[in-house]
Amino acid sequence: MLSRAIDHDQTPTHPDLAVIGNGAIGLAIAIEYRRRQPDATVVVIGPTTRPGSASMAAGIMVAAHAELEAGTLTHPAGRAKFEIIRAAVEHWPAWLEELTAIAGIEPPLLRRGTVVLDNPNVSDFDASNFDAILKGLDDDDAPFERLDPADISGYRPSPHLRASRAIRIENDGAADAFAVMDFLDRAATKLGVHRIDARVESITDAVIRLEDGRSIRAATTVIACGAASDPLIQGIPELTGRVPRVLYGTGVGLRCRMSDPTTLPDTVLRTPNRGAGLGVYYVPSTDGRFYLGATNVVSMVPREHPRLGSLHLVLQSAMDEISPELRHAECRTVTGHRPITEDGHALLGATSIPGLWIATGTRRDGVTAAPEIATRLVNEILDDGVRLPDALRPERRPVSTLDREAGIELAVRSRVIGPRTLDASTSGRRLEDTVRRHVERLYDRAGLSSGVPAELLDAYADGHLHAADLVPVSFSK
């Protein structure tokens, strides 16, 4: 991975723009600003090795419609997020062309076309979210093709786990995370963006203090360091209690390779999202390489290593729902921390502190949305062009988009995902009833009168997040 870390003596101490965070969003913002302001001094601050980076661990599903869920578009925040992602997916090819001209190297391969599989024998989410995807495609008049699952090359699931429906979405796709990040690094270097290999300790009175003792005062600062943004934001006295918390959504994926790729699927395969940030996806690359994901475990602190249960879920889902041939692959795990806010909605835009901006909380969509977020945020900094949506402004109370019963139902369905046998209906109902009683106790313990994202329920029940801070669904629409 190419980066341009600079000697301490050369560190710009008064740059025009300082971006805290060297993931996809941070680099995209720095590149966009420098491209439009070629005389500006721009620095990007972050460890060169990017430990725990969500961008580096991603499968990079460059997808909009395939990410739709039932209820996504019923709230202004959900609609705002989808509109940004949809615009970004449309922008990706032109964005790569623009950066290719800057970096002077071949762009990463962007695979167009994503096959979405509806598998109701594994998850109650599949059918309703698959229908939401179809409706979104129809509403946008977006091109897609209905497929017979039996005709999908390399798709060989267990017989009782074969998808009941499948579609190929033409404009959704995927890219390799390592290739994309290397590409952004090189483009930033070509543009003269300065790189500082360090962590930020605090931001006080417009001064960025690094852990190694150095200080930087920038005319404009953007906090874009993913889940690590939270202590910086909460440490700014003027913002304490005014910006929703950002948690660590630890996801694990597998980067794999098979010496004989002839039996592998040759297209991107995925399920609809399955609540709590779950779902199965397979992203082919070249030379028998592919990516499998993904899981999501939310915590208040970063988890350095994946849980055994997370690895088991990825492996079992891939071999049962895609193909048992995947068992022959050699793999290594990748772990990253997706930034998820306490209401599940991104934090994008200016703060009440002059010159301070935030771009985080994008969950699994940060890399996908990076070109559009960068364009709109720089538009705002330069007072020119389309702005970021008001529904995702950083300084706001966390909002609920679900009533209590809908939130409980979502949590129950998230906790009973798994393959079902033909004779399991009675035992399945007993399990669901047991899980429902447990979820209701968690809601009572948390004092929740509104619904919360399924993956955040434990954080509310354990007292890390507070129900009293939520804007109820009846007031938040």
CSV table of C-alpha atoms in Angstrom, one decimal:
chain,number,residue,atom,x,y,z
A,1,MET,CA,0.0,0.0,0.0
A,2,LEU,CA,1.5,3.3,-1.1
A,3,SER,CA,1.3,6.2,1.2
A,4,ARG,CA,3.2,9.4,1.7
A,5,ALA,CA,4.0,9.8,5.4
A,6,ILE,CA,6.2,12.8,5.9
A,7,ASP,CA,9.0,13.7,8.3
A,8,HIS,CA,8.1,15.5,11.5
A,9,ASP,CA,10.0,18.6,10.4
A,10,GLN,CA,8.0,18.8,7.2
A,11,THR,CA,4.6,18.5,8.8
A,12,PRO,CA,2.3,21.4,7.8
A,13,THR,CA,1.2,23.0,11.0
A,14,HIS,CA,-1.4,25.3,9.5
A,15,PRO,CA,-3.0,23.5,6.6
A,16,ASP,CA,-6.1,24.7,4.8
A,17,LEU,CA,-7.8,21.4,5.3
A,18,ALA,CA,-7.0,18.6,7.8
A,19,VAL,CA,-8.8,15.3,7.4
A,20,ILE,CA,-8.7,13.0,10.4
A,21,GLY,CA,-9.0,9.5,9.1
A,22,ASN,CA,-7.3,7.8,6.1
A,23,GLY,CA,-10.1,5.4,5.1
A,24,ALA,CA,-12.1,5.7,1.9
A,25,ILE,CA,-14.2,8.7,3.0
A,26,GLY,CA,-11.3,10.6,4.4
A,27,LEU,CA,-9.1,10.1,1.4
A,28,ALA,CA,-12.0,10.9,-1.0
A,29,ILE,CA,-12.6,14.2,0.8
A,30,ALA,CA,-8.9,15.2,0.7
A,31,ILE,CA,-8.7,14.3,-3.0
A,32,GLU,CA,-11.8,16.2,-3.9
A,33,TYR,CA,-10.8,19.3,-2.0
A,34,ARG,CA,-7.2,19.3,-3.4
A,35,ARG,CA,-8.5,18.7,-6.9
A,36,ARG,CA,-10.8,21.7,-6.7
A,37,GLN,CA,-8.4,23.9,-4.7
A,38,PRO,CA,-5.0,23.0,-6.2
A,39,ASP,CA,-3.1,25.6,-4.2
A,40,ALA,CA,-4.5,24.5,-0.9
A,41,THR,CA,-2.4,22.6,1.7
A,42,VAL,CA,-4.2,19.4,2.6
A,43,VAL,CA,-3.2,16.9,5.2
A,44,VAL,CA,-4.6,13.4,6.0
A,45,ILE,CA,-4.0,12.1,9.5
A,46,GLY,CA,-4.1,8.4,10.4
A,47,PRO,CA,-1.9,5.3,11.0
A,48,THR,CA,-0.4,4.1,7.8
A,49,THR,CA,-1.2,0.5,8.6
A,50,ARG,CA,-4.9,1.3,9.1
A,51,PRO,CA,-5.5,-1.1,12.0
A,52,GLY,CA,-9.2,-2.1,12.2
A,53,SER,CA,-10.1,-0.1,9.1
A,54,ALA,CA,-13.6,-0.9,7.8
A,55,SER,CA,-12.4,0.2,4.4
A,56,MET,CA,-9.6,-2.3,4.3
A,57,ALA,CA,-11.8,-5.2,5.6
A,58,ALA,CA,-14.7,-4.6,3.2
A,59,GLY,CA,-15.9,-6.6,0.3
A,60,ILE,CA,-16.9,-3.2,-1.2
A,61,MET,CA,-20.3,-3.9,-2.5
A,62,VAL,CA,-20.8,-0.9,-4.8
A,63,ALA,CA,-24.5,-1.3,-4.4
A,64,ALA,CA,-27.6,0.9,-3.8
A,65,HIS,CA,-30.8,-1.1,-4.6
A,66,ALA,CA,-29.4,-4.4,-3.3
A,67,GLU,CA,-29.0,-2.6,0.1
A,68,LEU,CA,-32.7,-1.7,0.4
A,69,GLU,CA,-34.7,-3.1,3.3
A,70,ALA,CA,-38.4,-3.1,4.1
A,71,GLY,CA,-38.9,0.3,5.8
A,72,THR,CA,-35.7,2.0,4.5
A,73,LEU,CA,-37.6,4.7,2.7
A,74,THR,CA,-40.3,5.4,5.2
A,75,HIS,CA,-38.2,7.9,7.2
A,76,PRO,CA,-36.3,11.0,6.0
A,77,ALA,CA,-33.0,9.7,7.3
A,78,GLY,CA,-33.4,6.4,5.5
A,79,ARG,CA,-34.4,8.2,2.3
A,80,ALA,CA,-31.5,10.6,2.6
A,81,LYS,CA,-29.0,7.8,3.0
A,82,PHE,CA,-30.4,5.8,0.0
A,83,GLU,CA,-30.3,8.9,-2.2
A,84,ILE,CA,-26.6,9.5,-1.4
A,85,ILE,CA,-25.7,5.8,-2.0
A,86,ARG,CA,-27.7,5.7,-5.3
A,87,ALA,CA,-26.0,8.9,-6.5
A,88,ALA,CA,-22.6,7.4,-5.5
A,89,VAL,CA,-23.1,4.2,-7.4
A,90,GLU,CA,-24.0,6.1,-10.5
A,91,HIS,CA,-20.9,8.3,-10.0
A,92,TRP,CA,-18.4,5.5,-9.4
A,93,PRO,CA,-17.3,4.8,-13.0
A,94,ALA,CA,-16.8,8.5,-13.8
A,95,TRP,CA,-15.0,8.9,-10.4
A,96,LEU,CA,-12.6,6.1,-11.2
A,97,GLU,CA,-11.9,7.7,-14.6
A,98,GLU,CA,-11.2,11.1,-13.0
A,99,LEU,CA,-8.8,9.6,-10.5
A,100,THR,CA,-7.1,7.4,-13.2
A,101,ALA,CA,-6.2,10.6,-15.0
A,102,ILE,CA,-4.8,12.0,-11.8
A,103,ALA,CA,-2.9,8.9,-10.5
A,104,GLY,CA,-1.7,7.7,-13.9
A,105,ILE,CA,-2.3,4.0,-13.1
A,106,GLU,CA,-4.9,1.4,-14.0
A,107,PRO,CA,-8.1,1.8,-11.9
A,108,PRO,CA,-9.3,-1.1,-9.7
A,109,LEU,CA,-11.7,-3.5,-11.4
A,110,LEU,CA,-15.3,-2.5,-10.9
A,111,ARG,CA,-17.5,-5.5,-11.4
A,112,ARG,CA,-20.9,-4.5,-12.7
A,113,GLY,CA,-23.9,-6.8,-12.0
A,114,THR,CA,-25.0,-8.3,-8.7
A,115,VAL,CA,-27.2,-11.3,-8.2
A,116,VAL,CA,-29.5,-11.1,-5.2
A,117,LEU,CA,-30.9,-14.4,-3.8
A,118,ASP,CA,-34.1,-14.7,-1.8
A,119,ASN,CA,-33.8,-17.6,0.6
A,120,PRO,CA,-36.8,-17.8,3.0
A,121,ASN,CA,-35.5,-21.1,4.4
A,122,VAL,CA,-32.8,-19.3,6.2
A,123,SER,CA,-34.2,-15.9,7.1
A,124,ASP,CA,-37.6,-14.2,7.5
A,125,PHE,CA,-35.9,-11.1,6.3
A,126,ASP,CA,-35.2,-12.3,2.8
A,127,ALA,CA,-38.7,-12.2,1.3
A,128,SER,CA,-39.7,-8.8,2.6
A,129,ASN,CA,-36.3,-7.2,1.9
A,130,PHE,CA,-36.2,-8.8,-1.6
A,131,ASP,CA,-39.6,-7.3,-2.3
A,132,ALA,CA,-38.3,-3.9,-1.1
A,133,ILE,CA,-35.4,-4.2,-3.6
A,134,LEU,CA,-37.8,-5.0,-6.4
A,135,LYS,CA,-40.0,-2.0,-5.6
A,136,GLY,CA,-37.0,0.3,-5.4
A,137,LEU,CA,-35.8,-0.9,-8.8
A,138,ASP,CA,-39.3,-0.5,-10.3
A,139,ASP,CA,-39.7,3.0,-8.8
A,140,ASP,CA,-36.3,4.1,-10.2
A,141,ASP,CA,-36.8,2.3,-13.5
A,142,ALA,CA,-33.4,0.7,-12.9
A,143,PRO,CA,-32.4,-2.2,-15.1
A,144,PHE,CA,-32.5,-5.7,-13.7
A,145,GLU,CA,-33.2,-9.2,-14.8
A,146,ARG,CA,-35.1,-12.0,-13.2
A,147,LEU,CA,-33.2,-15.3,-13.1
A,148,ASP,CA,-33.9,-18.9,-12.5
A,149,PRO,CA,-31.6,-19.8,-9.5
A,150,ALA,CA,-30.8,-23.1,-11.2
A,151,ASP,CA,-29.2,-21.3,-14.1
A,152,ILE,CA,-26.7,-19.3,-12.0
A,153,SER,CA,-23.2,-20.6,-12.8
A,154,GLY,CA,-21.3,-22.1,-9.8
A,155,TYR,CA,-24.3,-21.7,-7.5
A,156,ARG,CA,-24.7,-25.1,-5.8
A,157,PRO,CA,-26.4,-24.6,-2.4
A,158,SER,CA,-27.7,-27.4,-0.2
A,159,PRO,CA,-30.9,-28.6,-1.8
A,160,HIS,CA,-33.2,-27.3,1.0
A,161,LEU,CA,-31.5,-23.9,1.0
A,162,ARG,CA,-31.8,-23.1,-2.7
A,163,ALA,CA,-33.1,-19.6,-3.4
A,164,SER,CA,-36.8,-19.3,-4.4
A,165,ARG,CA,-36.1,-16.2,-6.4
A,166,ALA,CA,-33.2,-14.4,-7.9
A,167,ILE,CA,-32.5,-11.2,-9.8
A,168,ARG,CA,-29.5,-9.6,-11.4
A,169,ILE,CA,-29.2,-5.9,-10.8
A,170,GLU,CA,-27.2,-4.4,-13.6
A,171,ASN,CA,-25.8,-1.2,-12.0
A,172,ASP,CA,-24.9,-2.6,-8.6
A,173,GLY,CA,-21.5,-4.3,-8.3
A,174,ALA,CA,-18.4,-4.7,-6.3
A,175,ALA,CA,-14.6,-4.0,-6.1
A,176,ASP,CA,-11.6,-5.2,-4.2
A,177,ALA,CA,-10.9,-3.2,-1.1
A,178,PHE,CA,-7.1,-3.4,-1.2
A,179,ALA,CA,-7.1,-2.3,-4.9
A,180,VAL,CA,-9.4,0.6,-4.2
A,181,MET,CA,-7.5,1.9,-1.2
A,182,ASP,CA,-4.1,1.6,-3.0
A,183,PHE,CA,-5.7,3.5,-5.9
A,184,LEU,CA,-6.9,6.3,-3.5
A,185,ASP,CA,-3.5,6.4,-1.8
A,186,ARG,CA,-1.8,6.9,-5.2
A,187,ALA,CA,-4.2,9.6,-6.3
A,188,ALA,CA,-3.8,11.5,-3.1
A,189,THR,CA,0.0,11.3,-3.4
A,190,LYS,CA,-0.1,12.6,-7.0
A,191,LEU,CA,-2.2,15.5,-6.0
A,192,GLY,CA,0.3,16.5,-3.2
A,193,VAL,CA,-1.9,15.6,-0.3
A,194,HIS,CA,0.3,15.4,2.8
A,195,ARG,CA,0.1,12.2,5.0
A,196,ILE,CA,0.7,12.1,8.7
A,197,ASP,CA,1.3,8.7,10.2
A,198,ALA,CA,-0.2,9.3,13.6
A,199,ARG,CA,-3.3,9.1,15.8
A,200,VAL,CA,-5.2,12.1,17.0
A,201,GLU,CA,-5.5,12.5,20.7
A,202,SER,CA,-8.0,15.4,20.9
A,203,ILE,CA,-9.4,18.5,19.3
A,204,THR,CA,-9.6,21.6,21.4
A,205,ASP,CA,-10.2,25.2,20.3
A,206,ALA,CA,-9.5,24.3,16.7
A,207,VAL,CA,-6.1,22.7,17.6
A,208,ILE,CA,-5.6,19.0,16.6
A,209,ARG,CA,-3.3,17.4,19.1
A,210,LEU,CA,-1.5,14.2,18.0
A,211,GLU,CA,-0.6,11.4,20.3
A,212,ASP,CA,3.1,11.9,19.6
A,213,GLY,CA,2.9,15.5,21.0
A,214,ARG,CA,2.6,17.5,17.8
A,215,SER,CA,-0.2,20.0,17.2
A,216,ILE,CA,-1.9,21.2,14.0
A,217,ARG,CA,-4.2,24.1,13.5
A,218,ALA,CA,-6.2,23.9,10.3
A,219,ALA,CA,-8.6,26.4,8.7
A,220,THR,CA,-11.0,23.5,8.2
A,221,THR,CA,-11.1,20.1,9.9
A,222,VAL,CA,-13.0,17.0,9.0
A,223,ILE,CA,-13.4,14.2,11.5
A,224,ALA,CA,-13.7,11.1,9.3
A,225,CYS,CA,-12.0,8.3,11.2
A,226,GLY,CA,-14.9,5.9,11.3
A,227,ALA,CA,-15.8,4.3,14.7
A,228,ALA,CA,-12.7,6.0,16.2
A,229,SER,CA,-14.4,9.3,15.7
A,230,ASP,CA,-16.5,9.0,18.8
A,231,PRO,CA,-13.9,9.8,21.5
A,232,LEU,CA,-12.8,12.8,19.5
A,233,ILE,CA,-16.3,14.1,19.0
A,234,GLN,CA,-17.4,13.5,22.6
A,235,GLY,CA,-14.1,15.1,23.8
A,236,ILE,CA,-15.0,18.5,22.3
A,237,PRO,CA,-16.8,20.4,25.1
A,238,GLU,CA,-19.1,22.3,22.7
A,239,LEU,CA,-20.3,19.0,21.2
A,240,THR,CA,-20.7,16.9,24.3
A,241,GLY,CA,-24.2,15.4,24.3
A,242,ARG,CA,-25.1,17.2,21.0
A,243,VAL,CA,-24.0,14.4,18.6
A,244,PRO,CA,-25.1,10.8,18.6
A,245,ARG,CA,-22.6,8.3,19.9
A,246,VAL,CA,-20.6,6.2,17.3
A,247,LEU,CA,-20.0,2.5,18.2
A,248,TYR,CA,-17.8,-0.2,16.7
A,249,GLY,CA,-19.6,-2.6,14.4
A,250,THR,CA,-16.9,-5.3,14.1
A,251,GLY,CA,-17.3,-7.3,10.9
A,252,VAL,CA,-15.3,-10.3,9.8
A,253,GLY,CA,-14.8,-11.4,6.2
A,254,LEU,CA,-12.6,-13.9,4.5
A,255,ARG,CA,-10.2,-13.3,1.6
A,256,CYS,CA,-9.9,-16.6,-0.2
A,257,ARG,CA,-8.2,-18.3,-3.1
A,258,MET,CA,-8.8,-21.6,-4.9
A,259,SER,CA,-6.2,-23.2,-7.2
A,260,ASP,CA,-8.9,-24.5,-9.5
A,261,PRO,CA,-11.6,-21.7,-9.9
A,262,THR,CA,-13.6,-23.5,-12.6
A,263,THR,CA,-16.3,-24.5,-10.0
A,264,LEU,CA,-16.6,-21.0,-8.5
A,265,PRO,CA,-19.5,-18.6,-9.3
A,266,ASP,CA,-18.3,-16.0,-11.8
A,267,THR,CA,-20.6,-13.2,-10.6
A,268,VAL,CA,-21.3,-11.3,-7.4
A,269,LEU,CA,-23.8,-13.2,-5.3
A,270,ARG,CA,-25.5,-12.0,-2.2
A,271,THR,CA,-28.6,-12.2,-0.1
A,272,PRO,CA,-30.7,-9.3,1.0
A,273,ASN,CA,-29.7,-7.7,4.3
A,274,ARG,CA,-30.8,-9.9,7.2
A,275,GLY,CA,-31.1,-7.5,10.2
A,276,ALA,CA,-28.3,-6.6,12.6
A,277,GLY,CA,-26.0,-5.9,9.7
A,278,LEU,CA,-26.0,-9.6,8.6
A,279,GLY,CA,-26.3,-11.3,5.2
A,280,VAL,CA,-24.2,-13.4,3.0
A,281,TYR,CA,-22.2,-12.2,0.0
A,282,TYR,CA,-19.6,-13.6,-2.4
A,283,VAL,CA,-17.4,-11.3,-4.4
A,284,PRO,CA,-15.2,-12.9,-7.1
A,285,SER,CA,-11.9,-11.3,-8.1
A,286,THR,CA,-9.2,-12.7,-10.4
A,287,ASP,CA,-7.0,-15.8,-10.4
A,288,GLY,CA,-9.4,-17.8,-8.3
A,289,ARG,CA,-9.6,-15.2,-5.6
A,290,PHE,CA,-12.8,-14.2,-3.9
A,291,TYR,CA,-14.2,-12.5,-0.7
A,292,LEU,CA,-16.8,-13.8,1.7
A,293,GLY,CA,-18.8,-11.8,4.2
A,294,ALA,CA,-20.1,-10.7,6.5
A,295,THR,CA,-20.9,-10.4,10.2
A,296,ASN,CA,-21.5,-7.6,12.6
A,297,VAL,CA,-20.9,-7.5,16.4
A,298,VAL,CA,-21.5,-4.0,18.0
A,299,SER,CA,-19.5,-2.9,21.0
A,300,MET,CA,-18.4,0.3,22.7
A,301,VAL,CA,-14.7,-0.6,22.2
A,302,PRO,CA,-12.9,-2.1,19.3
A,303,ARG,CA,-12.5,-5.9,19.1
A,304,GLU,CA,-9.1,-6.8,17.7
A,305,HIS,CA,-10.0,-10.3,16.7
A,306,PRO,CA,-13.1,-12.0,15.3
A,307,ARG,CA,-15.4,-14.2,17.4
A,308,LEU,CA,-15.5,-17.9,16.7
A,309,GLY,CA,-19.2,-17.6,16.2
A,310,SER,CA,-18.7,-14.9,13.5
A,311,LEU,CA,-16.3,-17.1,11.6
A,312,HIS,CA,-18.6,-20.1,11.9
A,313,LEU,CA,-21.5,-18.0,10.5
A,314,VAL,CA,-19.6,-16.8,7.5
A,315,LEU,CA,-18.2,-20.3,6.7
A,316,GLN,CA,-21.5,-22.2,7.2
A,317,SER,CA,-23.5,-19.6,5.3
A,318,ALA,CA,-21.1,-19.6,2.3
A,319,MET,CA,-20.9,-23.4,2.0
A,320,ASP,CA,-24.6,-24.1,2.7
A,321,GLU,CA,-26.1,-21.2,0.7
A,322,ILE,CA,-23.6,-20.7,-2.2
A,323,SER,CA,-21.5,-23.8,-2.8
A,324,PRO,CA,-19.9,-26.6,-0.8
A,325,GLU,CA,-17.0,-26.3,-3.3
A,326,LEU,CA,-15.8,-23.2,-1.4
A,327,ARG,CA,-14.5,-25.6,1.3
A,328,HIS,CA,-11.4,-26.2,-0.8
A,329,ALA,CA,-10.3,-22.5,-0.6
A,330,GLU,CA,-7.4,-21.2,1.3
A,331,CYS,CA,-8.5,-18.2,3.4
A,332,ARG,CA,-7.4,-15.5,5.8
A,333,THR,CA,-9.6,-13.4,7.9
A,334,VAL,CA,-10.0,-9.6,7.7
A,335,THR,CA,-11.6,-7.7,10.5
A,336,GLY,CA,-12.8,-4.1,10.5
A,337,HIS,CA,-14.9,-1.8,12.6
A,338,ARG,CA,-17.9,-0.3,10.8
A,339,PRO,CA,-19.0,3.0,12.4
A,340,ILE,CA,-22.6,2.8,13.6
A,341,THR,CA,-24.4,5.5,15.4
A,342,GLU,CA,-26.7,5.0,18.3
A,343,ASP,CA,-29.7,5.4,16.0
A,344,GLY,CA,-28.1,3.8,12.9
A,345,HIS,CA,-28.0,6.9,10.8
A,346,ALA,CA,-24.9,8.6,9.5
A,347,LEU,CA,-23.4,11.9,10.8
A,348,LEU,CA,-22.6,14.1,7.8
A,349,GLY,CA,-22.0,17.8,7.6
A,350,ALA,CA,-20.9,20.9,9.5
A,351,THR,CA,-21.1,21.4,13.2
A,352,SER,CA,-21.9,24.6,15.1
A,353,ILE,CA,-18.1,25.0,15.6
A,354,PRO,CA,-16.8,27.1,12.7
A,355,GLY,CA,-14.5,25.1,10.5
A,356,LEU,CA,-15.4,21.7,12.0
A,357,TRP,CA,-17.1,19.0,10.0
A,358,ILE,CA,-18.0,15.3,10.6
A,359,ALA,CA,-18.3,12.4,8.1
A,360,THR,CA,-18.9,9.1,9.9
A,361,GLY,CA,-21.5,6.6,11.0
A,362,THR,CA,-22.0,5.2,7.5
A,363,ARG,CA,-22.1,1.5,8.8
A,364,ARG,CA,-21.3,-0.8,5.8
A,365,ASP,CA,-21.8,1.9,3.1
A,366,GLY,CA,-18.8,4.1,3.7
A,367,VAL,CA,-16.7,3.1,0.8
A,368,THR,CA,-19.7,2.9,-1.6
A,369,ALA,CA,-20.8,6.4,-0.6
A,370,ALA,CA,-17.4,8.0,-0.5
A,371,PRO,CA,-17.4,9.8,-3.8
A,372,GLU,CA,-20.8,11.4,-3.2
A,373,ILE,CA,-20.1,12.3,0.4
A,374,ALA,CA,-16.8,13.8,-0.6
A,375,THR,CA,-18.4,15.9,-3.4
A,376,ARG,CA,-21.2,17.2,-1.2
A,377,LEU,CA,-19.1,17.9,1.8
A,378,VAL,CA,-16.5,19.8,-0.2
A,379,ASN,CA,-19.5,21.6,-1.9
A,380,GLU,CA,-20.5,22.8,1.5
A,381,ILE,CA,-17.0,23.8,2.5
A,382,LEU,CA,-16.6,25.9,-0.7
A,383,ASP,CA,-20.3,27.0,-0.6
A,384,ASP,CA,-20.9,25.6,-4.1
A,385,GLY,CA,-23.3,22.9,-5.4
A,386,VAL,CA,-25.5,20.2,-3.9
A,387,ARG,CA,-25.3,19.9,-0.1
A,388,LEU,CA,-25.5,17.0,2.3
A,389,PRO,CA,-29.0,16.2,3.6
A,390,ASP,CA,-30.4,17.9,6.7
A,391,ALA,CA,-31.7,14.6,8.0
A,392,LEU,CA,-28.1,13.4,8.6
A,393,ARG,CA,-26.7,16.5,10.2
A,394,PRO,CA,-24.3,15.6,13.1
A,395,GLU,CA,-25.8,17.8,15.8
A,396,ARG,CA,-29.2,16.2,16.4
A,397,ARG,CA,-30.8,13.9,18.9
A,398,PRO,CA,-30.8,10.2,17.9
A,399,VAL,CA,-34.0,9.4,16.2
A,400,SER,CA,-36.1,6.2,16.3
A,401,THR,CA,-37.6,5.0,13.0
A,402,LEU,CA,-39.5,2.1,14.6
A,403,ASP,CA,-42.2,1.7,17.2
A,404,ARG,CA,-41.6,-0.6,20.1
A,405,GLU,CA,-43.4,-3.7,18.6
A,406,ALA,CA,-41.6,-3.3,15.2
A,407,GLY,CA,-38.3,-3.0,17.0
A,408,ILE,CA,-39.0,-6.2,19.1
A,409,GLU,CA,-40.0,-8.1,15.9
A,410,LEU,CA,-36.8,-7.0,14.1
A,411,ALA,CA,-34.6,-8.1,17.0
A,412,VAL,CA,-36.4,-11.5,17.3
A,413,ARG,CA,-36.0,-12.2,13.6
A,414,SER,CA,-32.3,-11.2,13.7
A,415,ARG,CA,-31.7,-13.7,16.5
A,416,VAL,CA,-33.3,-16.7,14.9
A,417,ILE,CA,-31.6,-16.6,11.5
A,418,GLY,CA,-30.3,-20.0,10.4
A,419,PRO,CA,-31.1,-23.0,8.1
A,420,ARG,CA,-34.4,-24.7,8.8
A,421,THR,CA,-35.2,-28.4,8.4
A,422,LEU,CA,-38.5,-29.6,7.0
A,423,ASP,CA,-39.8,-30.9,10.3
A,424,ALA,CA,-38.6,-27.9,12.4
A,425,SER,CA,-41.8,-25.8,12.4
A,426,THR,CA,-42.9,-26.7,15.9
A,427,SER,CA,-39.5,-26.4,17.5
A,428,GLY,CA,-38.8,-23.3,15.5
A,429,ARG,CA,-41.9,-21.6,17.0
A,430,ARG,CA,-40.8,-22.6,20.5
A,431,LEU,CA,-37.4,-21.1,19.9
A,432,GLU,CA,-38.9,-17.9,18.5
A,433,ASP,CA,-41.2,-17.6,21.5
A,434,THR,CA,-38.3,-18.0,23.9
A,435,VAL,CA,-36.2,-15.4,22.0
A,436,ARG,CA,-39.2,-13.0,21.9
A,437,ARG,CA,-39.6,-13.2,25.7
A,438,HIS,CA,-35.8,-12.5,26.1
A,439,VAL,CA,-36.0,-9.5,23.7
A,440,GLU,CA,-39.0,-8.1,25.5
A,441,ARG,CA,-37.1,-8.3,28.8
A,442,LEU,CA,-34.1,-6.4,27.1
A,443,TYR,CA,-36.5,-3.7,25.9
A,444,ASP,CA,-38.0,-3.4,29.4
A,445,ARG,CA,-34.6,-3.3,31.0
A,446,ALA,CA,-33.5,-0.5,28.6
A,447,GLY,CA,-36.7,1.4,29.2
A,448,LEU,CA,-37.3,1.6,25.5
A,449,SER,CA,-40.7,2.8,24.3
A,450,SER,CA,-39.6,3.0,20.7
A,451,GLY,CA,-37.7,0.5,18.5
A,452,VAL,CA,-33.9,0.6,18.0
A,453,PRO,CA,-31.7,-1.2,15.4
A,454,ALA,CA,-31.4,-4.9,16.3
A,455,GLU,CA,-27.6,-4.8,16.6
A,456,LEU,CA,-27.9,-1.9,19.2
A,457,LEU,CA,-30.4,-3.5,21.6
A,458,ASP,CA,-27.8,-5.0,23.9
A,459,ALA,CA,-26.0,-1.6,24.2
A,460,TYR,CA,-29.2,0.0,25.3
A,461,ALA,CA,-30.1,-2.8,27.7
A,462,ASP,CA,-26.6,-2.7,29.3
A,463,GLY,CA,-26.9,1.0,29.9
A,464,HIS,CA,-24.2,2.2,27.4
A,465,LEU,CA,-26.9,4.0,25.4
A,466,HIS,CA,-29.9,5.7,26.9
A,467,ALA,CA,-33.6,5.4,25.8
A,468,ALA,CA,-34.3,8.9,27.2
A,469,ASP,CA,-32.0,10.4,24.4
A,470,LEU,CA,-34.1,9.0,21.6
A,471,VAL,CA,-36.6,11.0,19.6
A,472,PRO,CA,-39.7,8.7,19.5
A,473,VAL,CA,-40.8,7.5,16.0
A,474,SER,CA,-44.0,9.6,16.2
A,475,PHE,CA,-42.0,12.8,16.4
A,476,SER,CA,-39.0,11.9,14.2
A,477,LYS,CA,-40.7,11.5,10.8
